[in-house]
Tab-separated table of C-alpha atoms in Angstrom:
chain	number	residue	atom	x	y	z
A	1	MET	CA	10.316	36.341	205.632
A	2	ALA	CA	11.304	33.494	207.913
A	3	ASP	CA	10.516	35.438	211.057
A	4	ILE	CA	6.864	36.080	210.114
A	5	ALA	CA	4.491	33.913	212.122
A	6	LYS	CA	2.639	31.326	210.046
A	7	LYS	CA	-0.706	32.667	208.851
A	8	PRO	CA	-2.117	30.495	206.069
A	9	ILE	CA	-4.370	32.535	203.798
A	10	LYS	CA	-7.884	31.106	203.471
A	11	ILE	CA	-9.655	30.834	200.149
A	12	THR	CA	-13.282	31.228	199.120
A	13	GLU	CA	-13.899	29.542	195.756
A	14	THR	CA	-16.258	31.469	193.455
A	15	ILE	CA	-16.547	29.212	190.390
A	16	LEU	CA	-20.061	28.047	191.289
A	17	ARG	CA	-21.387	31.618	191.578
A	18	ASP	CA	-19.510	34.817	190.831
A	19	ALA	CA	-17.057	33.398	188.291
A	20	HIS	CA	-19.726	32.111	185.911
A	21	GLN	CA	-21.967	35.079	186.713
A	22	SER	CA	-19.200	37.453	185.613
A	23	LEU	CA	-18.101	35.539	182.515
A	24	ILE	CA	-21.103	33.653	181.122
A	25	ALA	CA	-24.100	35.516	182.553
A	26	THR	CA	-24.737	32.901	185.275
A	27	ARG	CA	-25.653	30.180	182.774
A	28	MET	CA	-23.932	27.169	184.369
A	29	THR	CA	-26.582	24.579	185.212
A	30	THR	CA	-26.846	22.533	188.385
A	31	GLU	CA	-26.325	19.409	186.290
A	32	GLU	CA	-22.996	20.791	185.027
A	33	MET	CA	-21.819	21.593	188.542
A	34	LEU	CA	-22.869	18.571	190.605
A	35	PRO	CA	-20.400	15.954	189.250
A	36	ILE	CA	-17.390	17.934	190.528
A	37	VAL	CA	-18.776	18.782	193.975
A	38	GLU	CA	-17.283	15.726	195.680
A	39	LYS	CA	-13.770	16.658	194.495
A	40	MET	CA	-14.218	20.315	195.422
A	41	ASP	CA	-15.301	19.217	198.885
A	42	LYS	CA	-11.856	17.654	199.441
A	43	VAL	CA	-9.886	20.834	198.718
A	44	GLY	CA	-10.184	22.452	202.129
A	45	TYR	CA	-11.609	25.768	201.015
A	46	HIS	CA	-12.623	28.319	203.658
A	47	SER	CA	-15.972	28.323	201.820
A	48	VAL	CA	-17.507	27.793	198.385
A	49	GLU	CA	-19.672	30.614	197.097
A	50	CYS	CA	-22.424	28.830	195.213
A	51	TRP	CA	-25.703	30.708	195.617
A	52	GLY	CA	-27.309	34.138	195.713
A	53	GLY	CA	-26.327	37.055	193.507
A	54	ALA	CA	-27.833	36.526	190.067
A	55	THR	CA	-27.937	32.705	190.303
A	56	PHE	CA	-31.463	32.783	191.710
A	57	ASP	CA	-32.956	34.889	188.928
A	58	ALA	CA	-30.991	33.091	186.177
A	59	SER	CA	-32.037	29.640	187.457
A	60	LEU	CA	-35.725	30.473	187.273
A	61	ARG	CA	-35.645	32.693	184.190
A	62	PHE	CA	-33.194	31.033	181.816
A	63	LEU	CA	-32.420	27.548	183.100
A	64	LYS	CA	-35.923	26.576	184.288
A	65	GLU	CA	-34.409	25.283	187.521
A	66	ASP	CA	-35.538	25.649	191.105
A	67	PRO	CA	-32.759	27.558	192.920
A	68	TRP	CA	-33.794	26.018	196.258
A	69	GLU	CA	-33.406	22.546	194.787
A	70	ARG	CA	-29.924	23.517	193.573
A	71	LEU	CA	-28.958	24.662	197.059
A	72	ARG	CA	-30.182	21.423	198.661
A	73	LYS	CA	-28.197	19.376	196.139
A	74	PHE	CA	-25.064	21.388	196.896
A	75	ARG	CA	-25.651	20.886	200.600
A	76	ASP	CA	-25.911	17.121	200.092
A	77	GLY	CA	-22.655	17.085	198.132
A	78	PHE	CA	-20.500	19.435	200.207
A	79	LYS	CA	-20.125	17.469	203.414
A	80	ASN	CA	-17.042	19.283	204.756
A	81	THR	CA	-17.192	22.716	203.167
A	82	LYS	CA	-19.053	25.833	204.213
A	83	LEU	CA	-21.484	27.151	201.618
A	84	GLN	CA	-21.687	30.864	201.028
A	85	MET	CA	-24.206	33.128	199.312
A	86	LEU	CA	-24.414	36.769	198.249
A	87	PHE	CA	-27.393	38.722	199.607
A	88	ARG	CA	-28.355	42.287	198.621
A	89	GLY	CA	-29.490	43.520	202.040
A	90	GLN	CA	-33.048	44.795	201.949
A	91	ASN	CA	-33.187	43.937	198.203
A	92	ILE	CA	-32.515	40.238	199.025
A	93	LEU	CA	-31.727	38.883	195.527
A	94	GLY	CA	-34.157	41.143	193.696
A	95	TYR	CA	-33.970	44.684	192.439
A	96	SER	CA	-36.305	46.544	194.781
A	97	GLN	CA	-36.676	46.698	198.552
A	98	TYR	CA	-38.759	44.171	200.490
A	99	ALA	CA	-40.493	44.256	203.854
A	100	ASP	CA	-38.580	43.044	206.903
A	101	ASP	CA	-40.739	39.915	207.224
A	102	VAL	CA	-39.726	38.773	203.711
A	103	VAL	CA	-36.037	39.476	204.405
A	104	GLU	CA	-36.176	37.536	207.683
A	105	TYR	CA	-37.976	34.581	206.102
A	106	PHE	CA	-35.509	34.482	203.192
A	107	VAL	CA	-32.531	34.401	205.559
A	108	GLN	CA	-34.202	31.700	207.638
A	109	LYS	CA	-34.918	29.512	204.594
A	110	SER	CA	-31.453	30.043	203.080
A	111	ILE	CA	-29.806	28.783	206.256
A	112	ALA	CA	-32.338	25.955	206.674
A	113	ASN	CA	-31.587	24.760	203.133
A	114	GLY	CA	-27.833	24.711	203.648
A	115	ILE	CA	-26.173	28.143	203.586
A	116	ASP	CA	-23.507	28.725	206.264
A	117	ILE	CA	-22.190	32.186	205.409
A	118	ILE	CA	-24.378	35.024	204.145
A	119	ARG	CA	-22.465	37.899	202.600
A	120	ILE	CA	-24.759	40.900	202.920
A	121	PHE	CA	-24.214	44.187	201.101
A	122	ASP	CA	-26.125	47.305	200.138
A	123	CYS	CA	-25.562	49.070	196.838
A	124	LEU	CA	-25.341	52.460	198.583
A	125	ASN	CA	-23.464	51.205	201.670
A	126	ASP	CA	-26.472	52.423	203.677
A	127	ILE	CA	-26.063	50.582	206.979
A	128	ARG	CA	-29.806	50.838	207.663
A	129	ASN	CA	-30.462	48.512	204.719
A	130	LEU	CA	-28.236	45.779	206.191
A	131	GLN	CA	-29.405	45.499	209.788
A	132	THR	CA	-32.508	43.311	209.302
A	133	ALA	CA	-30.574	40.672	207.347
A	134	VAL	CA	-27.657	40.657	209.803
A	135	THR	CA	-29.966	40.283	212.819
A	136	ALA	CA	-31.870	37.482	211.064
A	137	ALA	CA	-28.654	35.595	210.197
A	138	ASN	CA	-27.453	35.898	213.795
A	139	LYS	CA	-30.804	34.618	215.038
A	140	GLU	CA	-30.590	31.558	212.739
A	141	LYS	CA	-27.003	30.872	213.927
A	142	GLY	CA	-25.632	31.611	210.472
A	143	HIS	CA	-22.442	33.553	209.804
A	144	ALA	CA	-23.346	37.140	208.887
A	145	GLN	CA	-20.644	38.751	206.787
A	146	VAL	CA	-21.176	42.382	205.816
A	147	ALA	CA	-19.599	43.503	202.555
A	148	LEU	CA	-18.763	47.141	202.008
A	149	SER	CA	-19.060	48.020	198.319
A	150	TYR	CA	-15.626	49.483	197.539
A	151	THR	CA	-15.511	52.439	195.223
A	152	LEU	CA	-13.552	55.599	194.493
A	153	GLY	CA	-14.539	59.242	194.793
A	154	GLU	CA	-13.831	62.199	197.032
A	155	ALA	CA	-16.225	60.962	199.722
A	156	TYR	CA	-14.539	57.568	200.041
A	157	THR	CA	-11.588	58.370	202.290
A	158	LEU	CA	-9.713	56.013	204.595
A	159	ASP	CA	-11.689	57.533	207.475
A	160	TYR	CA	-14.936	56.734	205.673
A	161	TRP	CA	-13.966	53.026	205.395
A	162	LYS	CA	-12.771	52.855	209.024
A	163	ASP	CA	-15.989	54.451	210.231
A	164	MET	CA	-18.063	52.016	208.135
A	165	ALA	CA	-16.070	49.025	209.401
A	166	LYS	CA	-16.693	50.039	213.003
A	167	LYS	CA	-20.427	50.330	212.305
A	168	VAL	CA	-20.416	46.897	210.675
A	169	GLU	CA	-18.754	45.345	213.712
A	170	ASP	CA	-21.168	47.122	216.061
A	171	MET	CA	-24.225	45.904	214.154
A	172	GLY	CA	-23.326	42.281	214.907
A	173	ALA	CA	-21.511	41.120	211.766
A	174	ASN	CA	-19.243	38.078	212.236
A	175	SER	CA	-16.825	39.235	209.545
A	176	LEU	CA	-16.239	42.074	207.110
A	177	CYS	CA	-15.676	41.870	203.375
A	178	ILE	CA	-14.140	44.534	201.169
A	179	LYS	CA	-16.235	44.013	198.040
A	180	ASP	CA	-14.271	45.440	195.136
A	181	MET	CA	-16.760	44.578	192.395
A	182	ALA	CA	-15.053	46.660	189.699
A	183	GLY	CA	-11.405	45.835	190.384
A	184	LEU	CA	-10.618	49.390	191.490
A	185	LEU	CA	-8.530	48.556	194.550
A	186	LEU	CA	-4.859	49.041	193.694
A	187	PRO	CA	-2.116	46.980	195.390
A	188	TYR	CA	-0.576	49.638	197.620
A	189	THR	CA	-3.979	51.105	198.454
A	190	ALA	CA	-4.954	47.592	199.576
A	191	THR	CA	-2.001	47.535	202.004
A	192	GLU	CA	-3.119	50.832	203.484
A	193	LEU	CA	-6.817	49.883	203.611
A	194	VAL	CA	-6.340	46.416	205.128
A	195	GLN	CA	-3.912	47.694	207.762
A	196	ALA	CA	-6.300	50.509	208.711
A	197	LEU	CA	-9.271	48.142	208.992
A	198	LYS	CA	-7.247	45.597	210.962
A	199	GLU	CA	-6.465	48.330	213.507
A	200	THR	CA	-10.138	49.378	213.612
A	201	VAL	CA	-12.023	46.094	214.060
A	202	ASP	CA	-11.492	42.691	215.656
A	203	ILE	CA	-13.541	40.617	213.199
A	204	PRO	CA	-11.945	38.715	210.260
A	205	ILE	CA	-11.524	40.636	207.005
A	206	GLN	CA	-12.086	39.099	203.576
A	207	LEU	CA	-11.225	40.643	200.214
A	208	HIS	CA	-13.253	40.162	197.045
A	209	THR	CA	-12.150	41.676	193.752
A	210	HIS	CA	-12.390	41.204	189.980
A	211	TYR	CA	-9.571	40.956	187.460
A	212	THR	CA	-11.170	43.434	185.053
A	213	SER	CA	-8.501	46.134	185.409
A	214	GLY	CA	-5.613	43.651	185.550
A	215	VAL	CA	-4.364	44.435	189.064
A	216	ALA	CA	-6.309	41.911	191.176
A	217	SER	CA	-3.574	39.314	191.798
A	218	MET	CA	-1.115	41.996	192.896
A	219	THR	CA	-3.799	43.510	195.099
A	220	TYR	CA	-4.323	40.115	196.773
A	221	LEU	CA	-0.586	39.739	197.335
A	222	LYS	CA	-0.338	43.089	199.122
A	223	ALA	CA	-3.586	42.554	201.047
A	224	VAL	CA	-2.404	39.148	202.309
A	225	GLU	CA	0.911	40.636	203.431
A	226	ALA	CA	-1.085	43.374	205.198
A	227	GLY	CA	-3.038	40.772	207.172
A	228	VAL	CA	-6.265	40.064	205.274
A	229	ASP	CA	-7.773	36.739	206.410
A	230	VAL	CA	-9.573	35.373	203.333
A	231	ILE	CA	-9.437	36.026	199.575
A	232	ASP	CA	-11.951	35.114	196.846
A	233	THR	CA	-10.573	33.222	193.846
A	234	ALA	CA	-11.918	31.253	190.883
A	235	MET	CA	-10.670	28.017	189.308
A	236	SER	CA	-8.517	28.933	186.286
A	237	PRO	CA	-10.951	28.000	183.461
A	238	PHE	CA	-13.355	30.647	184.789
A	239	ALA	CA	-10.794	33.077	186.217
A	240	LEU	CA	-9.402	36.437	185.063
A	241	GLY	CA	-11.174	38.980	182.873
A	242	THR	CA	-14.322	40.120	184.616
A	243	SER	CA	-13.995	37.225	187.105
A	244	GLN	CA	-11.555	36.673	190.016
A	245	PRO	CA	-7.829	35.812	190.056
A	246	ALA	CA	-7.141	32.095	189.536
A	247	THR	CA	-7.232	29.838	192.590
A	248	GLU	CA	-4.238	27.716	191.496
A	249	VAL	CA	-2.094	30.794	190.822
A	250	MET	CA	-2.734	32.267	194.259
A	251	VAL	CA	-2.108	28.874	195.917
A	252	GLU	CA	1.250	28.621	194.091
A	253	THR	CA	2.141	32.240	194.914
A	254	PHE	CA	1.955	31.666	198.661
A	255	LYS	CA	3.540	28.206	198.623
A	256	GLY	CA	6.470	27.918	201.019
A	257	THR	CA	5.690	31.288	202.615
A	258	PRO	CA	4.064	31.980	206.008
A	259	TYR	CA	0.803	32.392	204.039
A	260	ASP	CA	0.951	28.909	202.438
A	261	THR	CA	-2.642	27.717	201.872
A	262	GLY	CA	-1.678	24.053	202.098
A	263	LEU	CA	-4.075	23.265	199.218
A	264	ASP	CA	-3.205	20.414	196.876
A	265	GLN	CA	-2.356	21.561	193.331
A	266	LYS	CA	-2.915	18.067	191.915
A	267	LEU	CA	-6.488	18.060	193.183
A	268	LEU	CA	-7.023	21.620	191.909
A	269	ALA	CA	-5.688	20.553	188.479
A	270	GLU	CA	-8.305	17.760	188.310
A	271	ILE	CA	-11.044	20.266	189.149
A	272	ALA	CA	-9.744	22.672	186.481
A	273	ASP	CA	-9.764	19.807	183.924
A	274	TYR	CA	-13.432	19.297	184.694
A	275	PHE	CA	-14.419	22.929	184.077
A	276	ARG	CA	-12.263	23.512	180.970
A	277	PRO	CA	-14.627	21.842	178.453
A	278	ILE	CA	-17.536	23.840	179.929
A	279	ARG	CA	-15.561	27.036	179.321
A	280	ASP	CA	-14.563	25.959	175.790
A	281	HIS	CA	-18.180	25.185	174.960
A	282	ALA	CA	-19.223	28.631	176.238
A	283	LEU	CA	-16.611	30.205	173.945
A	284	GLU	CA	-17.768	28.169	170.929
A	285	THR	CA	-21.426	29.072	171.451
A	286	GLY	CA	-20.664	32.747	172.020
A	287	LEU	CA	-21.907	32.653	175.611
A	288	LEU	CA	-18.414	33.651	176.715
A	289	ASN	CA	-17.446	36.888	175.014
A	290	PRO	CA	-13.625	37.049	174.610
A	291	LYS	CA	-13.965	40.799	175.357
A	292	ASN	CA	-14.769	39.863	178.965
A	293	LEU	CA	-11.518	37.901	179.288
A	294	GLY	CA	-9.040	40.653	178.546
A	295	VAL	CA	-7.744	43.400	180.786
A	296	ASN	CA	-9.849	46.525	180.490
A	297	ILE	CA	-7.877	49.400	181.931
A	298	LYS	CA	-10.874	51.619	181.174
A	299	THR	CA	-12.380	50.085	184.311
A	300	LEU	CA	-10.121	52.319	186.372
A	301	LEU	CA	-11.338	55.321	184.386
A	302	TYR	CA	-15.055	54.474	184.300
A	303	GLN	CA	-15.348	52.335	187.456
A	304	VAL	CA	-17.664	49.882	185.766
A	305	PRO	CA	-17.822	46.419	187.385
A	306	GLY	CA	-17.310	43.316	185.238
A	307	GLY	CA	-20.887	42.072	185.341
A	308	MET	CA	-22.064	45.526	184.336
A	309	LEU	CA	-19.706	45.620	181.331
A	310	SER	CA	-21.231	42.428	179.914
A	311	ASN	CA	-24.707	43.813	180.685
A	312	LEU	CA	-24.005	47.008	178.748
A	313	THR	CA	-22.635	45.009	175.821
A	314	SER	CA	-25.826	42.953	175.578
A	315	GLN	CA	-28.138	45.986	176.073
A	316	LEU	CA	-26.425	47.798	173.205
A	317	LYS	CA	-26.492	44.669	171.056
A	318	ASP	CA	-30.280	44.424	171.524
A	319	LEU	CA	-30.608	48.067	170.502
A	320	HIS	CA	-28.291	47.564	167.488
A	321	ALA	CA	-26.110	50.308	168.930
A	322	GLU	CA	-22.875	48.470	169.706
A	323	ASP	CA	-20.910	51.351	168.172
A	324	LYS	CA	-22.032	53.491	171.143
A	325	TYR	CA	-20.144	51.293	173.671
A	326	TYR	CA	-17.417	53.806	174.544
A	327	GLU	CA	-19.804	56.740	174.568
A	328	VAL	CA	-21.921	54.887	177.140
A	329	LEU	CA	-18.817	54.060	179.183
A	330	GLU	CA	-17.976	57.751	179.332
A	331	GLU	CA	-21.527	58.634	180.356
A	332	VAL	CA	-21.552	56.142	183.262
A	333	PRO	CA	-19.339	58.185	185.672
A	334	ARG	CA	-21.353	61.324	184.887
A	335	VAL	CA	-24.640	59.609	185.761
A	336	ARG	CA	-23.033	58.138	188.863
A	337	LYS	CA	-21.971	61.618	190.029
A	338	ASP	CA	-25.521	62.897	189.426
A	339	LEU	CA	-26.849	60.076	191.614
A	340	GLY	CA	-24.785	60.936	194.690
A	341	GLU	CA	-21.561	59.143	193.678
A	342	CYS	CA	-23.023	55.774	194.635
A	343	PRO	CA	-20.947	52.590	194.346
A	344	LEU	CA	-21.730	50.640	191.162
A	345	VAL	CA	-23.017	47.229	192.172
A	346	THR	CA	-26.364	45.463	191.667
A	347	PRO	CA	-28.887	47.089	191.502
A	348	SER	CA	-27.286	50.578	191.377
A	349	SER	CA	-24.965	49.480	188.545
A	350	GLN	CA	-27.939	48.382	186.411
A	351	ILE	CA	-29.795	51.616	187.196
A	352	VAL	CA	-26.825	53.858	186.363
A	353	GLY	CA	-25.935	51.713	183.321
A	354	THR	CA	-29.452	51.729	181.874
A	355	GLN	CA	-29.738	55.489	182.424
A	356	ALA	CA	-26.374	56.025	180.706
A	357	VAL	CA	-27.531	53.921	177.727
A	358	MET	CA	-30.767	55.938	177.466
A	359	ASN	CA	-28.940	59.263	177.745
A	360	VAL	CA	-26.622	58.301	174.865
A	361	ILE	CA	-29.224	56.615	172.639
A	362	ASN	CA	-31.716	59.487	172.997
A	363	GLY	CA	-29.095	62.128	172.372
A	364	GLU	CA	-30.379	64.065	175.384
A	365	ARG	CA	-29.543	63.434	179.032
A	366	TYR	CA	-32.499	62.339	181.204
A	367	LYS	CA	-34.991	62.711	178.353
A	368	MET	CA	-36.217	59.231	179.296
A	369	VAL	CA	-36.017	58.248	182.932
A	370	PRO	CA	-36.869	54.720	184.137
A	371	GLN	CA	-38.809	54.365	187.378
A	372	GLN	CA	-35.737	52.928	189.152
A	373	THR	CA	-33.716	56.107	188.527
A	374	LYS	CA	-36.616	58.112	189.983
A	375	ASP	CA	-36.679	55.773	192.992
A	376	VAL	CA	-32.999	56.406	193.667
A	377	LEU	CA	-33.508	60.169	193.453
A	378	SER	CA	-36.539	60.077	195.751
A	379	GLY	CA	-34.604	58.171	198.436
A	380	HIS	CA	-36.324	54.810	197.977
A	381	TYR	CA	-33.011	52.940	197.842
A	382	GLY	CA	-31.543	54.727	200.839
A	383	LYS	CA	-28.997	57.465	201.500
A	384	THR	CA	-26.031	58.164	199.217
A	385	VAL	CA	-22.694	59.478	200.472
A	386	LYS	CA	-22.946	62.694	198.449
A	387	PRO	CA	-26.073	64.722	197.604
A	388	PHE	CA	-27.778	64.277	194.214
A	389	ASN	CA	-27.331	66.771	191.386
A	390	PRO	CA	-30.254	69.202	192.076
A	391	GLU	CA	-30.828	69.915	188.353
A	392	VAL	CA	-31.161	66.217	187.606
A	393	VAL	CA	-33.530	65.777	190.553
A	394	LYS	CA	-35.686	68.626	189.216
A	395	LYS	CA	-35.737	67.232	185.677
A	396	CYS	CA	-36.472	63.627	186.746
A	397	ILE	CA	-38.863	63.899	189.703
A	398	GLY	CA	-39.875	67.559	189.851
A	399	ASP	CA	-41.205	68.474	193.293
A	400	GLU	CA	-41.826	64.907	194.427
A	401	LYS	CA	-41.155	64.476	198.142
A	402	VAL	CA	-37.821	62.823	198.928
A	403	ILE	CA	-37.834	60.340	201.820
A	404	THR	CA	-35.115	60.373	204.468
A	405	CYS	CA	-36.129	57.404	206.645
A	406	ARG	CA	-34.938	53.821	206.103
A	407	PRO	CA	-36.912	52.905	202.941
A	408	ALA	CA	-38.165	49.585	204.364
A	409	ASP	CA	-39.850	51.453	207.229
A	410	LEU	CA	-42.469	52.468	204.671
A	411	ILE	CA	-43.127	48.889	203.536
A	412	PRO	CA	-45.813	47.048	205.533
A	413	PRO	CA	-45.414	43.268	206.088
A	414	GLN	CA	-45.792	41.439	202.753
A	415	LEU	CA	-45.437	37.745	203.509
A	416	ASP	CA	-49.060	36.768	204.230
A	417	LYS	CA	-50.329	38.522	201.118
A	418	LEU	CA	-47.624	36.866	198.994
A	419	LYS	CA	-48.465	33.431	200.400
A	420	GLU	CA	-52.073	33.992	199.430
A	421	GLU	CA	-51.199	35.179	195.925
A	422	CYS	CA	-49.054	32.182	195.048
A	423	ALA	CA	-50.997	29.557	197.026
A	424	LYS	CA	-52.152	27.718	193.900
A	425	TRP	CA	-48.548	27.147	192.786
A	426	THR	CA	-46.972	26.342	196.140
A	427	GLN	CA	-45.311	22.921	196.375
A	428	GLN	CA	-42.728	23.879	199.021
A	429	GLU	CA	-42.606	26.689	201.577
A	430	GLU	CA	-39.724	28.325	199.681
A	431	ASP	CA	-41.893	28.924	196.596
A	432	VAL	CA	-43.394	32.038	198.168
A	433	LEU	CA	-39.902	33.561	198.325
A	434	SER	CA	-39.201	32.839	194.651
A	435	TYR	CA	-42.551	34.475	193.917
A	436	ALA	CA	-41.820	37.454	196.201
A	437	LEU	CA	-38.627	38.307	194.346
A	438	PHE	CA	-39.679	37.593	190.761
A	439	PRO	CA	-43.482	37.276	190.559
A	440	GLN	CA	-43.769	36.901	186.770
A	441	VAL	CA	-40.645	34.814	186.268
A	442	ALA	CA	-41.523	32.532	189.196
A	443	THR	CA	-45.090	32.059	187.971
A	444	GLU	CA	-43.777	31.092	184.525
A	445	PHE	CA	-41.398	28.661	186.223
A	446	PHE	CA	-44.200	27.181	188.386
A	447	LYS	CA	-46.291	26.595	185.250
A	448	TYR	CA	-43.310	24.961	183.563
A	449	ARG	CA	-42.667	22.809	186.646
A	450	GLU	CA	-46.281	21.683	186.713
A	451	ALA	CA	-46.216	20.814	183.011
A	452	GLN	CA	-43.035	18.765	183.545
A	453	GLN	CA	-44.601	16.888	186.441
A	454	THR	CA	-47.738	16.023	184.474
A	455	LYS	CA	-46.005	14.849	181.312
A	456	VAL	CA	-47.533	11.671	180.000
A	457	ASP	CA	-45.244	8.684	179.688
A	458	GLU	CA	-46.467	7.171	176.410
A	459	THR	CA	-44.708	3.862	177.053
A	460	VAL	CA	-46.827	3.019	180.087
A	461	ALA	CA	-49.984	4.795	179.006
A	462	ASP	CA	-53.098	2.596	178.924
A	463	THR	CA	-54.489	4.114	175.737
A	464	LYS	CA	-57.393	1.664	175.524
A	465	ASN	CA	-58.962	2.775	178.813
A	466	GLY	CA	-57.612	6.321	178.554
A	467	ALA	CA	-55.735	5.996	181.839
A	468	TYR	CA	-52.486	7.919	181.870
A	469	PRO	CA	-50.234	7.338	184.861
A	470	VAL	CA	-48.553	10.661	185.764
C-alpha cells in the first residue's frame, strides 16, 4: 500500500439530518443540536448535512419550529464547515412538482440563509426534473451536487450509470453523488461502479448509503480504494441500522493508510458522548424502534430504503395490521415493477409503499388507488426507465392522457399567487416557501407562531388598567 499516493478520504457528517431522519423520524430538535455545533465545527468535515430532506416538514409539523430559523442558527454556529442540504429536484422538499419560479426562489433562499452544497436528486432519475435547481444553484454561486438514485433492475446497467453521469456533468453539476438510499450497493459492485464513473467524468464523486442490509461499511472500503472522493457517515450513537456507517469506525479504518482522514478520534468521542443520551432517550420513549437498528437482509430482496421501512411499520401500526408487514414487503417490488421499475426514494418510495399497503389490506391489487399513484402513471412525475404495466395503467387511470413533456412545463408560475395567499401570515420572505410546500401545515405553524408571540406575561401585566405588554 505504501506506493499509493496519499488521498485522504473526505467525510460528510449526516447526524443532523439523514441519521435522525432514518432512525427517529426526523424528531431531533434544533435545541438538542445547537450545543454540540461548536465542537462539530472543529472536526474538519468535508461538509455537515443538516437541512432539507424531511427536516423541513418535520420541523413545521411535529416540532413547531421554523426550519429557516434552524438553518440560520446552524450557519451562525458552523464557522468553518460547509453546510449541506438534500433537495428533491422539481419537488423541492415537498411531494409534488412545483413551478420553476418556486424552485429558483427556494434555491436562492437556501443559499442566502447559509447552505453551501445542495444535493439535488429526482426520484425517477429524470434529468429534466433536475436542471432548474442545478442552474439556480450555479447562479447563486452554490455548489450543485446531483445525486443519482441508485437501484437495481434490468434497466440499471453500468452503461446506464455512465450515461447518466455524463449527462449530470454536462448539465453543470459541480459534483456527483451515488445515492444508495436502500443499501443495495454491494462492495465489489461499488469498485466497478466507482471506477467506471471515474473514467467517465471529471467532477468529484461522493457515495451515500445506508446500513440497512449490513454491507455499507465494506462498500465504503471498496469505493474508497476505487477512488471515490467523499463518503457520508453518521456519529456512532445514530449510526448503523437504517442510518449510515459510523463516522468513528470509518476514520479508524483508514488511519495510517493513504486514505487517512486525519480526523481526531478524541474530538469525535466527545461528540458521540453528547448524542448518546439523546439516542437512549429515543429508545426509552419508543421513538427509536430497535427493529430499525438491526441488519435487514430482506432489503436486498425487496429494495426498500430504511426511511421507507420505518414508514411502513408506522402505517401498518395505525391500521392495526402489523401482522401484514412481510406481505407488504413482498408486494413492494411488484408495485415497483408495475410503475416502470422506478428507484424507491422520496416521494416514489412513499407512493409505492402506500400502494403496496392498500393492495394487501384490501385483498385486491389496485382496488384503491391514491391520486399520487395515478399521477405517476399519467407521467406527472416524469419518465421512468421502463414502461408501466399496461394492465395497471388501464385499471388505475383508464384512457386518461399520459404526458410526455417535462411535468413542470405544464405548471405556470406560482410564486406571486402564493405570496398573495399567505400575505397575512408573512413575517419573513421565506414564509411563502414554507407555505408553498406545505400549505396546511405551514398555516397551522404560522398560527402557532403568532400565538406564541402574543402570549401574555402575567408577571408584568398591568391588570388594573388592562394593559398587557406583549
